[in-house]
CSV table of C-alpha atoms in Angstrom, one decimal:
chain,number,residue,atom,x,y,z
B,1,MET,CA,19.4,161.3,143.8
B,2,HIS,CA,20.4,164.9,144.7
B,3,ASP,CA,21.2,165.7,148.3
B,4,ARG,CA,18.8,168.7,148.2
B,5,GLN,CA,15.1,168.4,147.6
B,6,PRO,CA,13.9,169.3,144.1
B,7,ASP,CA,12.4,172.6,143.3
B,8,LEU,CA,9.9,171.0,140.9
B,9,ASP,CA,8.4,167.5,140.9
B,10,ILE,CA,6.4,166.4,137.9
B,11,VAL,CA,4.2,163.4,138.6
B,12,VAL,CA,3.3,161.1,135.6
B,13,PRO,CA,0.7,158.4,136.4
B,14,ALA,CA,1.2,155.3,134.4
B,15,TYR,CA,-0.8,152.1,133.8
B,16,ASN,CA,0.5,149.9,131.0
B,17,GLU,CA,2.1,152.9,129.2
B,18,GLU,CA,5.2,151.3,127.8
B,19,ALA,CA,4.5,152.6,124.3
B,20,ARG,CA,4.0,156.2,125.2
B,21,LEU,CA,6.1,156.6,128.4
B,22,GLY,CA,9.5,156.7,126.8
B,23,PRO,CA,8.9,159.6,124.4
B,24,THR,CA,7.0,161.5,127.1
B,25,LEU,CA,9.8,161.2,129.7
B,26,ARG,CA,12.5,162.2,127.2
B,27,ALA,CA,10.5,165.2,126.1
B,28,LEU,CA,9.9,166.3,129.6
B,29,ALA,CA,13.6,165.8,130.6
B,30,ALA,CA,14.8,167.7,127.5
B,31,HIS,CA,12.7,170.7,128.4
B,32,THR,CA,13.3,170.7,132.2
B,33,ALA,CA,17.1,170.5,131.5
B,34,THR,CA,16.7,174.1,130.2
B,35,LEU,CA,15.1,175.3,133.4
B,36,PRO,CA,17.1,177.0,136.2
B,37,LEU,CA,15.6,174.6,138.8
B,38,ARG,CA,16.4,171.3,140.4
B,39,VAL,CA,13.8,169.0,138.8
B,40,GLN,CA,12.4,165.5,139.5
B,41,ILE,CA,10.1,163.5,137.4
B,42,THR,CA,8.2,160.9,139.4
B,43,VAL,CA,6.5,158.1,137.5
B,44,VAL,CA,3.8,156.4,139.6
B,45,ASP,CA,3.2,152.9,138.4
B,46,ASN,CA,-0.5,152.1,138.9
B,47,GLY,CA,-0.1,148.3,138.7
B,48,SER,CA,1.2,148.0,135.2
B,49,VAL,CA,1.8,144.5,133.8
B,50,ASP,CA,3.8,145.6,130.7
B,51,ARG,CA,7.3,147.1,130.5
B,52,SER,CA,6.5,150.5,131.9
B,53,ALA,CA,8.9,150.1,134.8
B,54,GLU,CA,11.7,149.0,132.5
B,55,VAL,CA,11.1,152.0,130.2
B,56,VAL,CA,11.5,154.3,133.2
B,57,ASP,CA,14.8,152.6,134.1
B,58,GLU,CA,16.0,152.9,130.5
B,59,VAL,CA,15.2,156.7,130.3
B,60,ALA,CA,16.7,157.3,133.7
B,61,GLN,CA,20.1,156.1,132.5
B,62,GLN,CA,20.0,158.7,129.7
B,63,ARG,CA,18.6,161.6,131.6
B,64,PRO,CA,20.0,165.0,130.8
B,65,GLY,CA,21.3,167.8,133.1
B,66,ASN,CA,19.5,168.6,136.3
B,67,THR,CA,16.5,166.2,135.9
B,68,GLU,CA,16.2,163.2,138.2
B,69,LEU,CA,13.8,160.4,137.4
B,70,ARG,CA,12.3,158.1,140.0
B,71,LEU,CA,9.7,155.3,140.0
B,72,ILE,CA,7.2,154.6,142.8
B,73,GLY,CA,4.2,152.4,143.0
B,74,CYS,CA,0.6,152.8,143.9
B,75,ALA,CA,-1.5,149.9,144.9
B,76,ARG,CA,-4.9,151.7,144.6
B,77,GLN,CA,-6.3,151.7,141.0
B,78,GLY,CA,-7.1,154.9,139.2
B,79,LYS,CA,-5.3,158.0,137.9
B,80,GLY,CA,-6.6,160.0,140.9
B,81,ALA,CA,-5.0,157.6,143.4
B,82,ALA,CA,-1.7,157.5,141.5
B,83,VAL,CA,-1.5,161.3,141.2
B,84,ARG,CA,-2.4,161.8,144.9
B,85,ARG,CA,0.3,159.3,145.9
B,86,GLY,CA,2.9,161.0,143.9
B,87,LEU,CA,2.1,164.6,145.0
B,88,LEU,CA,1.8,163.8,148.7
B,89,ALA,CA,5.1,161.8,148.6
B,90,SER,CA,6.9,164.9,147.2
B,91,THR,CA,8.7,167.6,149.2
B,92,ALA,CA,9.2,169.9,146.2
B,93,ARG,CA,8.5,173.6,146.3
B,94,TYR,CA,6.3,173.2,143.2
B,95,ARG,CA,4.5,170.0,142.3
B,96,GLY,CA,2.2,168.9,139.5
B,97,PHE,CA,1.2,166.2,137.1
B,98,CYS,CA,0.8,165.5,133.4
B,99,ASP,CA,-0.6,162.6,131.5
B,100,ALA,CA,1.6,159.9,130.0
B,101,ASP,CA,0.6,160.8,126.5
B,102,LEU,CA,1.9,164.4,127.0
B,103,SER,CA,-1.0,165.9,125.0
B,104,THR,CA,0.2,169.3,126.4
B,105,PRO,CA,3.7,170.4,125.2
B,106,PRO,CA,6.3,170.5,128.0
B,107,GLN,CA,7.2,174.0,126.9
B,108,VAL,CA,4.0,175.2,128.7
B,109,LEU,CA,6.0,174.5,132.0
B,110,THR,CA,7.8,177.8,131.5
B,111,ASP,CA,4.6,179.8,131.7
B,112,VAL,CA,3.3,177.7,134.5
B,113,LEU,CA,6.4,178.2,136.6
B,114,GLY,CA,6.3,182.0,136.0
B,115,HIS,CA,2.8,182.1,137.6
B,116,LEU,CA,3.9,179.8,140.5
B,117,GLU,CA,6.9,181.9,141.2
B,118,ARG,CA,4.7,185.0,141.3
B,119,GLY,CA,2.6,183.4,144.1
B,120,ALA,CA,-0.2,181.6,142.3
B,121,PRO,CA,-1.2,178.5,144.3
B,122,VAL,CA,-2.8,176.6,141.4
B,123,VAL,CA,-1.8,176.8,137.7
B,124,ILE,CA,-3.4,174.6,135.1
B,125,GLY,CA,-3.2,174.0,131.3
B,126,SER,CA,-6.3,175.1,129.5
B,127,ARG,CA,-7.7,174.3,126.1
B,128,ARG,CA,-10.2,177.1,126.4
B,129,ALA,CA,-8.2,180.0,127.8
B,130,PRO,CA,-7.6,182.9,125.4
B,131,GLY,CA,-4.7,181.9,123.0
B,132,ALA,CA,-5.3,178.1,123.3
B,133,SER,CA,-5.6,175.9,120.2
B,134,TYR,CA,-5.8,172.3,119.1
B,135,ALA,CA,-3.0,170.8,117.0
B,136,VAL,CA,-5.2,167.7,116.6
B,137,ALA,CA,-8.8,168.4,117.4
B,138,GLN,CA,-11.1,166.3,119.5
B,139,PRO,CA,-13.8,164.3,117.7
B,140,LEU,CA,-17.2,166.0,117.7
B,141,VAL,CA,-18.8,163.5,120.1
B,142,ARG,CA,-16.1,164.2,122.7
B,143,ARG,CA,-16.5,167.9,122.3
B,144,LEU,CA,-20.3,167.5,122.9
B,145,GLY,CA,-19.5,165.4,125.9
B,146,SER,CA,-17.1,168.0,127.2
B,147,SER,CA,-19.7,170.7,126.9
B,148,THR,CA,-22.2,168.7,129.0
B,149,PHE,CA,-19.5,167.9,131.6
B,150,ARG,CA,-18.7,171.6,132.0
B,151,MET,CA,-22.3,172.4,132.6
B,152,LEU,CA,-22.5,169.8,135.3
B,153,THR,CA,-19.3,170.8,137.1
B,154,ARG,CA,-19.3,174.6,136.9
B,155,PRO,CA,-21.2,175.1,140.2
B,156,MET,CA,-18.3,173.3,142.0
B,157,VAL,CA,-15.2,174.8,140.2
B,158,GLY,CA,-16.3,178.4,139.6
B,159,GLU,CA,-15.0,180.2,136.6
B,160,VAL,CA,-12.5,177.5,135.5
B,161,ALA,CA,-13.0,177.0,131.7
B,162,ASP,CA,-11.2,173.7,131.3
B,163,THR,CA,-11.2,171.2,134.2
B,164,GLN,CA,-9.9,168.1,132.3
B,165,CYS,CA,-6.6,169.2,130.7
B,166,GLY,CA,-4.1,166.8,132.3
B,167,PHE,CA,-1.5,169.4,133.1
B,168,LYS,CA,-1.9,170.9,136.6
B,169,PHE,CA,0.7,172.4,139.0
B,170,PHE,CA,0.6,173.7,142.5
B,171,SER,CA,2.7,175.3,145.2
B,172,GLY,CA,3.9,172.7,147.7
B,173,ASP,CA,1.5,174.1,150.4
B,174,ALA,CA,-1.5,174.1,148.0
B,175,ALA,CA,-0.7,170.6,146.8
B,176,GLN,CA,-0.6,169.3,150.4
B,177,GLN,CA,-3.9,171.1,151.4
B,178,ILE,CA,-5.8,170.0,148.2
B,179,PHE,CA,-4.6,166.4,147.8
B,180,SER,CA,-5.0,165.5,151.5
B,181,ARG,CA,-8.7,166.1,150.9
B,182,VAL,CA,-9.2,164.6,147.4
B,183,THR,CA,-10.6,161.1,147.3
B,184,ALA,CA,-11.9,160.6,143.7
B,185,ARG,CA,-9.9,158.2,141.5
B,186,GLY,CA,-11.7,158.2,138.2
B,187,PHE,CA,-13.0,160.7,135.6
B,188,ALA,CA,-14.1,163.2,138.2
B,189,PHE,CA,-10.7,163.4,139.8
B,190,ASP,CA,-9.7,166.7,138.1
B,191,VAL,CA,-13.0,168.2,139.0
B,192,GLU,CA,-12.6,167.4,142.7
B,193,VAL,CA,-9.0,168.9,142.7
B,194,LEU,CA,-10.4,172.2,141.3
B,195,ALA,CA,-13.5,172.1,143.5
B,196,VAL,CA,-11.4,171.6,146.6
B,197,ALA,CA,-9.2,174.5,145.6
B,198,ASN,CA,-12.2,176.6,145.0
B,199,ARG,CA,-13.7,175.6,148.4
B,200,LEU,CA,-10.3,176.6,150.1
B,201,GLY,CA,-10.4,180.0,148.4
B,202,MET,CA,-7.3,179.3,146.2
B,203,PRO,CA,-7.4,181.1,142.8
B,204,VAL,CA,-6.7,179.1,139.7
B,205,VAL,CA,-4.7,180.5,136.8
B,206,GLU,CA,-5.4,178.9,133.4
B,207,VAL,CA,-2.5,178.9,130.9
B,208,PRO,CA,-3.4,178.4,127.3
B,209,VAL,CA,-2.0,175.3,125.6
B,210,ARG,CA,-1.7,173.9,122.1
B,211,TRP,CA,-3.4,170.5,122.6
B,212,THR,CA,-3.0,167.4,120.6
B,213,ASP,CA,-5.8,164.9,121.1
B,214,GLN,CA,-4.1,161.5,121.4
B,215,ALA,CA,-5.5,158.2,120.2
B,216,GLY,CA,-5.8,155.4,122.7
B,217,SER,CA,-7.9,157.1,125.4
B,218,SER,CA,-9.8,154.7,127.6
B,219,PHE,CA,-12.7,157.2,127.9
B,220,HIS,CA,-15.8,156.8,125.7
B,221,VAL,CA,-18.6,159.2,126.0
B,222,TRP,CA,-21.5,156.8,125.5
B,223,SER,CA,-20.2,153.9,127.6
B,224,HIS,CA,-18.8,156.0,130.5
B,225,GLY,CA,-21.4,158.8,130.6
B,226,ARG,CA,-23.4,157.4,133.5
B,227,ARG,CA,-20.3,156.7,135.5
B,228,VAL,CA,-19.1,160.2,135.0
B,229,VAL,CA,-22.4,161.6,136.3
B,230,SER,CA,-22.3,159.4,139.4
B,231,GLU,CA,-18.7,160.4,140.1
B,232,VAL,CA,-19.6,164.1,139.9
B,233,VAL,CA,-22.5,163.5,142.3
B,234,ALA,CA,-20.1,161.7,144.7
B,235,VAL,CA,-17.6,164.7,144.5
B,236,ARG,CA,-20.5,167.1,145.3
B,237,ALA,CA,-21.3,165.0,148.4
B,238,ALA,CA,-17.7,164.9,149.5
B,239,LEU,CA,-17.5,168.7,149.2
B,240,ALA,CA,-20.6,169.0,151.4
B,241,ARG,CA,-18.8,167.0,154.1
B,242,MET,CA,-15.5,168.9,153.8
B,243,SER,CA,-14.7,171.0,156.9
């Protein structure tokens, strides 16, 4: 580990991701090696029972340049809990997270960092910002579900066009303020992150991405629809209690 703290910490939550984690970590490390920053990639193991931890060790031995790779655990289940654990455990000047399937190309980090260095507190990948596109499109049923979800959540997140792209980055201070308040662990986690930012008066910059919809998602519109609605209601209640 470097003696100095990293400038950028990228958190990757992982639950049984041995098949996808290796290519994702190598792609992230290859791009971050081109950045003029001290970079750390933090994989948060969310109770995996496969070889996810071993994959992290294997990639760590091959890491290029200025990128450090570390593995920490999270006993609480859920992507939200894992991301929160990773971001609050970090001391980096800039912190963020991306999904283990890396549907958003790591090259987007260059644009994200530009906005952070100019003082933006929250910068997120967006599939609906001007200039965004789909390399592999979402199925129709997921697009319809996304439209309904946006209608439900817009009152909480303001003018953010895409709440669910798993590529979100923050200044260190913004990360601390937001994630010390976030409690959601499931599908509504990203919404709560942006809703808290909105409540705290933090502007959100959306950076267009070229998105690839990946197979293997655990989310299914019909079977999870009710749970999504109940989680959004819970987020709304949590916001009402927020001081």
